[in-house]
Coordinates of C-alpha atoms in Angstrom, one line a residue:
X21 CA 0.0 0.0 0.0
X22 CA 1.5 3.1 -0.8
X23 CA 2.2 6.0 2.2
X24 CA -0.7 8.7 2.1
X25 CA 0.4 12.1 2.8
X26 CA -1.5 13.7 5.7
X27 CA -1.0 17.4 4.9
X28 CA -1.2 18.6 8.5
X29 CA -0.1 22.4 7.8
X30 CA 0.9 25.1 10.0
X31 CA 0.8 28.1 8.0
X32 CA 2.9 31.0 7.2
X33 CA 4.5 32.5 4.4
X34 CA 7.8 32.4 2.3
X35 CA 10.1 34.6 1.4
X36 CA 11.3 34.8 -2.6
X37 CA 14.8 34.8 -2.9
X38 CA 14.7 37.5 -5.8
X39 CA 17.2 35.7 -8.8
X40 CA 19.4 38.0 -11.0
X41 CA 17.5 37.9 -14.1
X42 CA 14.1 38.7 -12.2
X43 CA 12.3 41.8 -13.5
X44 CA 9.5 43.0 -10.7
X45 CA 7.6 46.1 -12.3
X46 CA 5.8 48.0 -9.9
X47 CA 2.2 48.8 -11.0
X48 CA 0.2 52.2 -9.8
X49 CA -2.4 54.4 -11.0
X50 CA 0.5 55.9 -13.5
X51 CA 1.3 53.2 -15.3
X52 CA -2.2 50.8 -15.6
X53 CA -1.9 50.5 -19.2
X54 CA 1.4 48.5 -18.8
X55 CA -0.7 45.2 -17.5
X56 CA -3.4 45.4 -20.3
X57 CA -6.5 43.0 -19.2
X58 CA -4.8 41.2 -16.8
X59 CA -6.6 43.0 -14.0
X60 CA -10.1 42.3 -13.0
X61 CA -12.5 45.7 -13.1
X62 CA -12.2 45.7 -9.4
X63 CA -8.5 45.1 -8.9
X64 CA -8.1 48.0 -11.3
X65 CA -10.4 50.1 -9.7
X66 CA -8.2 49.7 -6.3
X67 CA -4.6 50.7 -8.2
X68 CA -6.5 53.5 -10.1
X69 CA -7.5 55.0 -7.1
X70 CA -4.4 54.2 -5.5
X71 CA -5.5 51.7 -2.9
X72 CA -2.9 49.5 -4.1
X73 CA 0.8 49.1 -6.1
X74 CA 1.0 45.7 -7.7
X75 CA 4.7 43.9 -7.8
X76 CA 4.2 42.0 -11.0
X77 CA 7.1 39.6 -12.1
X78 CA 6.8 35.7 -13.4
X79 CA 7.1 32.6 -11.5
X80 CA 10.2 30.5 -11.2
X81 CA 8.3 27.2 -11.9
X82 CA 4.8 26.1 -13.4
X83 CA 2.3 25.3 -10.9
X84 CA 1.3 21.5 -11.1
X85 CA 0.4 19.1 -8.6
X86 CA 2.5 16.3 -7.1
X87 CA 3.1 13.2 -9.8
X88 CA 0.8 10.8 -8.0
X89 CA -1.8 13.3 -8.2
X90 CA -1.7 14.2 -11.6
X91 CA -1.3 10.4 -12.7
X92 CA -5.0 10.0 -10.4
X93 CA -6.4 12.6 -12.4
X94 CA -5.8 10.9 -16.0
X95 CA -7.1 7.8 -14.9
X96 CA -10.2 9.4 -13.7
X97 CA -10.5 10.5 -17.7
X98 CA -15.0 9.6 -18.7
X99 CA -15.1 7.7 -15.4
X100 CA -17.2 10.7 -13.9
X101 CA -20.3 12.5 -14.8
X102 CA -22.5 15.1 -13.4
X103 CA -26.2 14.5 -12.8
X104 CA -29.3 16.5 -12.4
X105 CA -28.7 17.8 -9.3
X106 CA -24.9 18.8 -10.1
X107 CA -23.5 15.6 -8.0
X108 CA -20.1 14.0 -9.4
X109 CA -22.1 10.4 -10.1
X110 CA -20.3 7.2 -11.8
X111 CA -20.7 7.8 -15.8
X112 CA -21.8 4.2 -15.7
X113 CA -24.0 3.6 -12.8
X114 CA -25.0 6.5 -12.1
X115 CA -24.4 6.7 -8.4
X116 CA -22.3 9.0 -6.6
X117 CA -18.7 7.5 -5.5
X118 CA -18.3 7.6 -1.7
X119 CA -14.3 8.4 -2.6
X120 CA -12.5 10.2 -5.5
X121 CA -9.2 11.0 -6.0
X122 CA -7.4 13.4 -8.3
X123 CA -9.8 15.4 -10.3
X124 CA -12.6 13.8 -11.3
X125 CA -12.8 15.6 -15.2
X126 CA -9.3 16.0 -15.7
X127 CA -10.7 17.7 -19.4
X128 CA -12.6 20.1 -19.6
X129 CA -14.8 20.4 -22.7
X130 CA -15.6 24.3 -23.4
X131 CA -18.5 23.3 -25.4
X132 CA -19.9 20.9 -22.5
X133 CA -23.2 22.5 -21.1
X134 CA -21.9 20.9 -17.4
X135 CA -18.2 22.5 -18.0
X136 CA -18.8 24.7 -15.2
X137 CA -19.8 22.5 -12.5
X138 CA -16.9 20.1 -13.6
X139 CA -14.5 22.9 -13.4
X140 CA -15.8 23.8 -9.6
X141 CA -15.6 20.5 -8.6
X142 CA -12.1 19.9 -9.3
X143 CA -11.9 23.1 -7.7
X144 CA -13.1 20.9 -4.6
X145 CA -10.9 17.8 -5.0
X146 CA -8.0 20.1 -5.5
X147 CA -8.8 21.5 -1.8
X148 CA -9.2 17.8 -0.6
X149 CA -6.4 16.8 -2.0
X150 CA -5.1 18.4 1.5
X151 CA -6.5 15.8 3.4
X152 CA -6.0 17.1 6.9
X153 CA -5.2 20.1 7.8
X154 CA -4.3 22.3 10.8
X155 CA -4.1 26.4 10.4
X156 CA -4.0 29.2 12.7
X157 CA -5.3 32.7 11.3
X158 CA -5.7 36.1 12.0
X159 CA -8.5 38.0 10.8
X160 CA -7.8 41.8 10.4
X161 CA -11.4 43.6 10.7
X162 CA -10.8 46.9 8.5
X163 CA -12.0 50.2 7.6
X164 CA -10.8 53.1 5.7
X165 CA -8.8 54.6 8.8
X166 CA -7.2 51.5 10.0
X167 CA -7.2 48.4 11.9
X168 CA -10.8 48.2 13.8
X169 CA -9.7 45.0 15.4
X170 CA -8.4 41.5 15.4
X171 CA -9.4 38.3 16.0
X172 CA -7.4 34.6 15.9
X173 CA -8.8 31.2 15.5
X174 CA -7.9 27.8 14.4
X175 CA -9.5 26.1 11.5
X176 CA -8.8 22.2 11.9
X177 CA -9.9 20.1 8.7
X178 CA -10.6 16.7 7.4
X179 CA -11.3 15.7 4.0
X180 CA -13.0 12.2 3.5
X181 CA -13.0 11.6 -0.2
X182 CA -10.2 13.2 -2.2
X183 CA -7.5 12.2 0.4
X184 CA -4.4 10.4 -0.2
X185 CA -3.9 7.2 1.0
X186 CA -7.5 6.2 0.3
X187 CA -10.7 6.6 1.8
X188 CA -11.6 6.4 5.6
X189 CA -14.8 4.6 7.4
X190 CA -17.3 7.4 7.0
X191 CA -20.8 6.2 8.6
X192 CA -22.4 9.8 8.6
X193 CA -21.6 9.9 4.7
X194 CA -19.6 13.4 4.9
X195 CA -17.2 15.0 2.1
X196 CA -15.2 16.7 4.9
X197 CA -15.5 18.2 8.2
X198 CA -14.3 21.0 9.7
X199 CA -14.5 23.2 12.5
X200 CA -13.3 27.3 13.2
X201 CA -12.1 28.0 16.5
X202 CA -11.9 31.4 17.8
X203 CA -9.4 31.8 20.1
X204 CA -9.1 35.2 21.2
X205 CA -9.8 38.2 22.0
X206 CA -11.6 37.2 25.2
X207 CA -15.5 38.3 23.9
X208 CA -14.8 35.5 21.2
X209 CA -12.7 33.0 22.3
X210 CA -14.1 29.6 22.5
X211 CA -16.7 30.9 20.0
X212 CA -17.0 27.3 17.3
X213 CA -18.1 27.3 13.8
X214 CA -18.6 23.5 12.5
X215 CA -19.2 22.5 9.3
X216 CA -19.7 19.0 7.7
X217 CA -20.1 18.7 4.0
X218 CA -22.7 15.4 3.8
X219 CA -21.8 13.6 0.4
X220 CA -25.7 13.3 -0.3
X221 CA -28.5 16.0 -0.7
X222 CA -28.7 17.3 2.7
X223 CA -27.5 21.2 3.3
X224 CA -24.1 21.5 4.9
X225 CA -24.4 22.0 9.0
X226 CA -22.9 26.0 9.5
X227 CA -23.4 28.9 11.5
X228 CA -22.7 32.1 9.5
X229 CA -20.1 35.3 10.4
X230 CA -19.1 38.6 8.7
X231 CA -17.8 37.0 6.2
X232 CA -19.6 34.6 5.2
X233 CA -18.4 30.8 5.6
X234 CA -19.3 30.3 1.6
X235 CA -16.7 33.1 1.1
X236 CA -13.7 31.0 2.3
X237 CA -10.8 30.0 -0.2
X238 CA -13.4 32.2 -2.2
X239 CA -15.6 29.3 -2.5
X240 CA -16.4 26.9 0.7
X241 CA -20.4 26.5 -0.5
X242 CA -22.0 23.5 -1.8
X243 CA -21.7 22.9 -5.4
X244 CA -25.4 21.3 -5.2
X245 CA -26.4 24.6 -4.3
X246 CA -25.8 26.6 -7.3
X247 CA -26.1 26.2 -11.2
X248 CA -23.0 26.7 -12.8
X249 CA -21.8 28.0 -16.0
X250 CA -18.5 28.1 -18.1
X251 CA -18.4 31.4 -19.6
X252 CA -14.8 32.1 -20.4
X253 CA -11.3 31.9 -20.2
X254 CA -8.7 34.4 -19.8
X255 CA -4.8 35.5 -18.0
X256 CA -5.1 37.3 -15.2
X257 CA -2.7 39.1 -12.4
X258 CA -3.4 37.1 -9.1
X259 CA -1.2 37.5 -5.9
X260 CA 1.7 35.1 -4.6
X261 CA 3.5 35.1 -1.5
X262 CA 6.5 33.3 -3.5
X263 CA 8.0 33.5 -6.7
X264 CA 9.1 30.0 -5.9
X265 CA 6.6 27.0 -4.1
X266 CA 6.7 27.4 -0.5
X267 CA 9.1 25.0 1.4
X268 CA 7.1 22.4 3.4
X269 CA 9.2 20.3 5.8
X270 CA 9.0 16.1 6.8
X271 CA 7.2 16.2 10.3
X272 CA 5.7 12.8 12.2
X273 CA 5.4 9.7 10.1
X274 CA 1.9 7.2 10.5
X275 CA 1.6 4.0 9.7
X276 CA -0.8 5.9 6.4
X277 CA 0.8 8.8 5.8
X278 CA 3.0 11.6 6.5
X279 CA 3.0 15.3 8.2
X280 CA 4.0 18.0 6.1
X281 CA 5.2 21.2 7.6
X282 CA 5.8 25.2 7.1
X283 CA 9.1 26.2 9.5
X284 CA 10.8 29.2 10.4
X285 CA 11.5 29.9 6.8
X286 CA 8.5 31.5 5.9
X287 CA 7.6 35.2 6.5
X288 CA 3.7 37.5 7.1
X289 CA 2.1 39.2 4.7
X290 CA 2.6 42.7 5.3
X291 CA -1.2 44.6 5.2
X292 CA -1.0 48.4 4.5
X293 CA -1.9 49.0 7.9
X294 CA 1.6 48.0 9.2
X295 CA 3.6 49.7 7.3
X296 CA 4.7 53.1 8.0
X297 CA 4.1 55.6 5.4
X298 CA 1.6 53.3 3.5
X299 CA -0.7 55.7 1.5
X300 CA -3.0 53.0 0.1
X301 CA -5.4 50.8 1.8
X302 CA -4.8 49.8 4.8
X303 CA -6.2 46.1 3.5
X304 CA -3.5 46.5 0.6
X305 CA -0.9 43.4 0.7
X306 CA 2.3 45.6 0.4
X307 CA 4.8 42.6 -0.2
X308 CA 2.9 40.3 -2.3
X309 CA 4.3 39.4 -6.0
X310 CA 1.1 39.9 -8.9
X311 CA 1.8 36.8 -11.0
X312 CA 0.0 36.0 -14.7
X313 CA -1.9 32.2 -14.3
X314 CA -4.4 31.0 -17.3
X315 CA -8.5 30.8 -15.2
X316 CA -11.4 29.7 -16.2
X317 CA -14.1 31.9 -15.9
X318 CA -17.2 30.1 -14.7
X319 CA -20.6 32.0 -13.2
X320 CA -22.6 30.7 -10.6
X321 CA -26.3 31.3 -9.0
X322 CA -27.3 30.3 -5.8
X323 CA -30.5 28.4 -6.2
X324 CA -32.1 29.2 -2.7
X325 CA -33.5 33.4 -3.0
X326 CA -32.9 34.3 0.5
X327 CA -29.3 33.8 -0.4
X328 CA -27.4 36.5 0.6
X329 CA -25.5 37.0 -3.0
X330 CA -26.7 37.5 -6.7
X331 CA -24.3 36.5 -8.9
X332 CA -20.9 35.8 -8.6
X333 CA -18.0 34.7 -10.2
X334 CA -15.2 32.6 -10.2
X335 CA -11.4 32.8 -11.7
X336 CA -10.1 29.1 -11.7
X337 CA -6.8 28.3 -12.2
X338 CA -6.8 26.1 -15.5
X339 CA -3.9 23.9 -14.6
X340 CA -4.2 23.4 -10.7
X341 CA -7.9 24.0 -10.1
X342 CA -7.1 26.5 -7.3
X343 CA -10.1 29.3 -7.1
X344 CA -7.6 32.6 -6.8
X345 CA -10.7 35.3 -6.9
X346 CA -14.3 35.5 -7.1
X347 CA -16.4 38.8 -7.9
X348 CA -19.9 39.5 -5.9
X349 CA -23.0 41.2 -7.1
X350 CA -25.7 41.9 -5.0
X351 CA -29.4 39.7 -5.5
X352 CA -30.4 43.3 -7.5
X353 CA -27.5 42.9 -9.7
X354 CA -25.1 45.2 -8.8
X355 CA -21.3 44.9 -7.8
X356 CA -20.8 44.5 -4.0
X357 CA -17.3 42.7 -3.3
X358 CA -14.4 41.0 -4.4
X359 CA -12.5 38.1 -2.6
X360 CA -9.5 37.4 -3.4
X361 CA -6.3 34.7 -2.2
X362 CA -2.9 33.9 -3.0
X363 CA -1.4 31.1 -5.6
X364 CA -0.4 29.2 -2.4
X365 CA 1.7 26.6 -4.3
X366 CA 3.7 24.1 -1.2
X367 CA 5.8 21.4 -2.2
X368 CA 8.1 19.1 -0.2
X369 CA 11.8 19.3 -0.9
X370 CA 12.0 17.0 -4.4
X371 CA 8.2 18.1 -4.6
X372 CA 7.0 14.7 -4.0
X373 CA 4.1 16.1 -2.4
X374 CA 2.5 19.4 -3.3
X375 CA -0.8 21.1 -1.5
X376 CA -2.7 24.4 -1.9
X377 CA -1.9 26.1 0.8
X378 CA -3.2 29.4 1.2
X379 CA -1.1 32.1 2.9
X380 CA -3.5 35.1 2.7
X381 CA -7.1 36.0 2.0
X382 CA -8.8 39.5 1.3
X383 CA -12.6 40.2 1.5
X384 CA -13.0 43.6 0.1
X385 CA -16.4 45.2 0.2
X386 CA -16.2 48.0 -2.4
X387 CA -19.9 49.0 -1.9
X388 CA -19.3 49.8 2.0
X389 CA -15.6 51.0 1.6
X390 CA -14.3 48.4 4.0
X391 CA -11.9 44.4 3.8
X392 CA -11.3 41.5 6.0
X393 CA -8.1 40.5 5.8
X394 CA -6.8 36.9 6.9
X395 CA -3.3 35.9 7.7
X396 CA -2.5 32.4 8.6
X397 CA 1.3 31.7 9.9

C-alpha cells in the first residue's frame, strides 16, 4: 500500500529569494496601461484610485500538482459524470462514489453545457487533495482609517474523499468536516463554527459570520447549491507570496501517511496597515508578488432566494484547479465585493508532495468601503 500524505499544515508565508534575471515592475495608477486586461475591473479600480501598487514579475516554476496526483487525475478520464442535481455520479451507474481522487474531469470540454460545474468540482478535490489540515489565522477587521480589530482562530480540517492514501470509514456519509475555532480576543474565544459537507443531498451543517463561511478559499459552499456556468477563459494578475513553491518540511510519520510542515523559513504578509508611510489601503498586501496564471471563468447562482449574494464569479486556475478570486454582485445585480487569495503553491523538498496552501485571504467590500483581511502563519 502506498504511504498517504496527511498534509497537516501550519501556515505561514515564504520569502522569494529574488534571482538576477528577475524583472519586478511596480504597477500604480500611473502606469495601468502596462498590464493590459490582466486585472479584473475591481483590482483595477483599487490601483487606479491608489488603494494598491502591484509587484508583477513571473514565477520561477509552473504550478502543477504532485506526480501521483496528476497520474490520479488521468485515470479518472469519462469515469465521472454530473447528474441533475450537479452531483459527481459514476458515468456508468449513475451513483455518486463515496471516494474520488485526483480530479474527477481531468478535461474540460468548453463546449460541455456541465463545464462549469466540472471545473468547480475539481476546484473541490484540489482542496481535498489536503487531506487534513491544521491552520492558525488572524483576521484583520478593517476600515478606511485602519485596523478596527483583530481576532485569531484555528481552522482544523478533514477531508474524506479526495485524500491520499484512500478513503476512511465514514458512517455519517460526509465529504469533509471542519471546524473554526476562535481563540481570542476574550468576547470571542471559545466561540465554534462546524461545518460538515454530507456527500448526499442534505444542506451542509454551519453557523454564519461577517464574512460569510461560503466566502472562504473564495468558495467553501456547496456545489449542489448553485447552477453553474462556463463562460470564459482568460490570463489574469493574481497574488503570490512566492516566486518559488513554498518549502514544506517532513514532520511525524503514521503507519498511512506523512505530516508536512511550514518552519521558520517563511515570512507575514505585510497589510498596509503595518507599514509606516503606506498611503494606500490599509487592507492592501504591500509585499505580495502579482503573477499572470491562465483561469477559467465560470458564473454561478445560488439556487435558494434568500441567499445573501446575486451572482458571482469565479477565476479558476486552469492547470491546478485553485479558485484565486471571485467577484460578488448583489441579488439586485449590482457589484458588491471582491475576494480574493494567493497562488499558495507548497511542495516538499523534491516536490514529491505538493498542496494548496493558502497564505492570505482578502474580502474587500467595495460598496461599503471596507476588507477583512486573513493571515494564517
Amino acid at each position: 500500500m502506498r504511504a498517504a500524505s496527511s498534509a497537516l499544515l501550519a501556515l505561514a508565508l515564504c520569502a522569494t529569494t529574488l534571482r538576477a534575471a528577475d524583472t519586478v515592475r511596480e504597477i500604480g495608477a500611473d502606469n495601468l496601461g502596462e498590464v493590459g486586461d490582466l486585472l479584473l475591473p475591481s483590482i483595477r479600480g483599487w490601483v487606479a484610485r491608489g488603494d494598491f501598487i502591484l509587484r508583477v514579475a513571473d514565477l520561477h516554476y509552473s504550478p502543477r500538482w504532485d506526480e501521483a496526483f496528476q497520474a490520479a487525475s488521468q485515470a479518472n478520464r469519462g469515469r465521472y459524470a454530473v447528474d441533475a442535481d450537479r452531483n459527481v455520479v459514476d458515468a456508468e451507474t449513475g451513483e455518486r462514489p463515496s471516494y474520488v481522487f485526483g480530479f474527477p474531469f481531468p478535461v474540460i470540454d468548453t463546449a460541455d453545457t456541465d463545464a462549469g460545474t466540472k471545473v468547480m468540482w475539481n476546484r473541490w478535490y484540489t482542496v481535498y487533495k489536503r487531506t487534513q489540515v491544521s491552520v492558525p489565522s488572524h483576521i484583520h477587521i478593517l476600515g478606511r482609517a485602519g485596523l478596527v480589530r483583530n481576532v485569531e482562530a484555528v481552522t482544523t480540517t478533514l477531508s474524506y474523499t479526495g485524500r491520499e492514501g484512500g478513503p476512511l470509514p465514514n458512517p455519517e456519509q460526509t465529504e469533509y468536516r471542519e471546524i473554526v475555532l476562535q481563540t481570542a480576543p476574550t468576547y470571542v474565544e471559545g466561540i465554534a463554527t462546524l461545518t460538515w459537507r454530507f456527500d448526499d443531498a442534505r444542506w451542509d451543517s454551519l453557523a454564519g459570520s461577517d464574512v460569510t463561511l461560503d466566502d472562504a478559499l473564495v468558495w467553501a459552499g456547496k456545489n449542489q447549491s448553485f447552477t453553474w456556468k462556463l463562460v470564459g477563459q482568460a490570463d489574469i494578475l493574481v497574488p503570490a507570496m512566492s516566486l518559488d513553491p513554498q518549502p514544506l518540511h517532513p514532520g511525524a510519520t503514521w503507519k498511512n501517511g506523512r505530516e508536512w510542515k511550514t518552519a521558520d523559513d517563511y515570512v507575514g504578509v505585510r497589510w498596509g496597515y503595518e507599514v509606516q508611510g503606506w498611503t494606500g489601503a490599509p487592507w492592501a498586501p504591500t509585499n505580495a508578488y502579482w503573477v499572470k496564471r491562465p483561469v477559467w471563468i465560470v458564473e454561478g447562482h445560488p439556487i435558494d432566494r434568500y441567499y445573501s449574494y446575486g451572482r458571482q464569479l469565479f477565476y479558476v486556475d486552469r492547470d491546478t484547479y485553485q479558485a484565486y478570486v471571485k467577484v460578488v454582485d448583489t441579488p439586485a445585480g449590482e457589484y458588491w465585493k471582491t475576494v480574493l487569495v494567493d497562488l499558495g503553491m507548497s511542495c516538499a523538498p523534491e516536490r514529491e508532495r505538493c498542496y494548496p496552501v493558502v497564505a492570505m485571504s482578502l474580502f474587500v467590500d467595495d460598496k461599503n468601503d471596507r476588507a477583512t483581511a486573513t493571515t494564517v502563519e
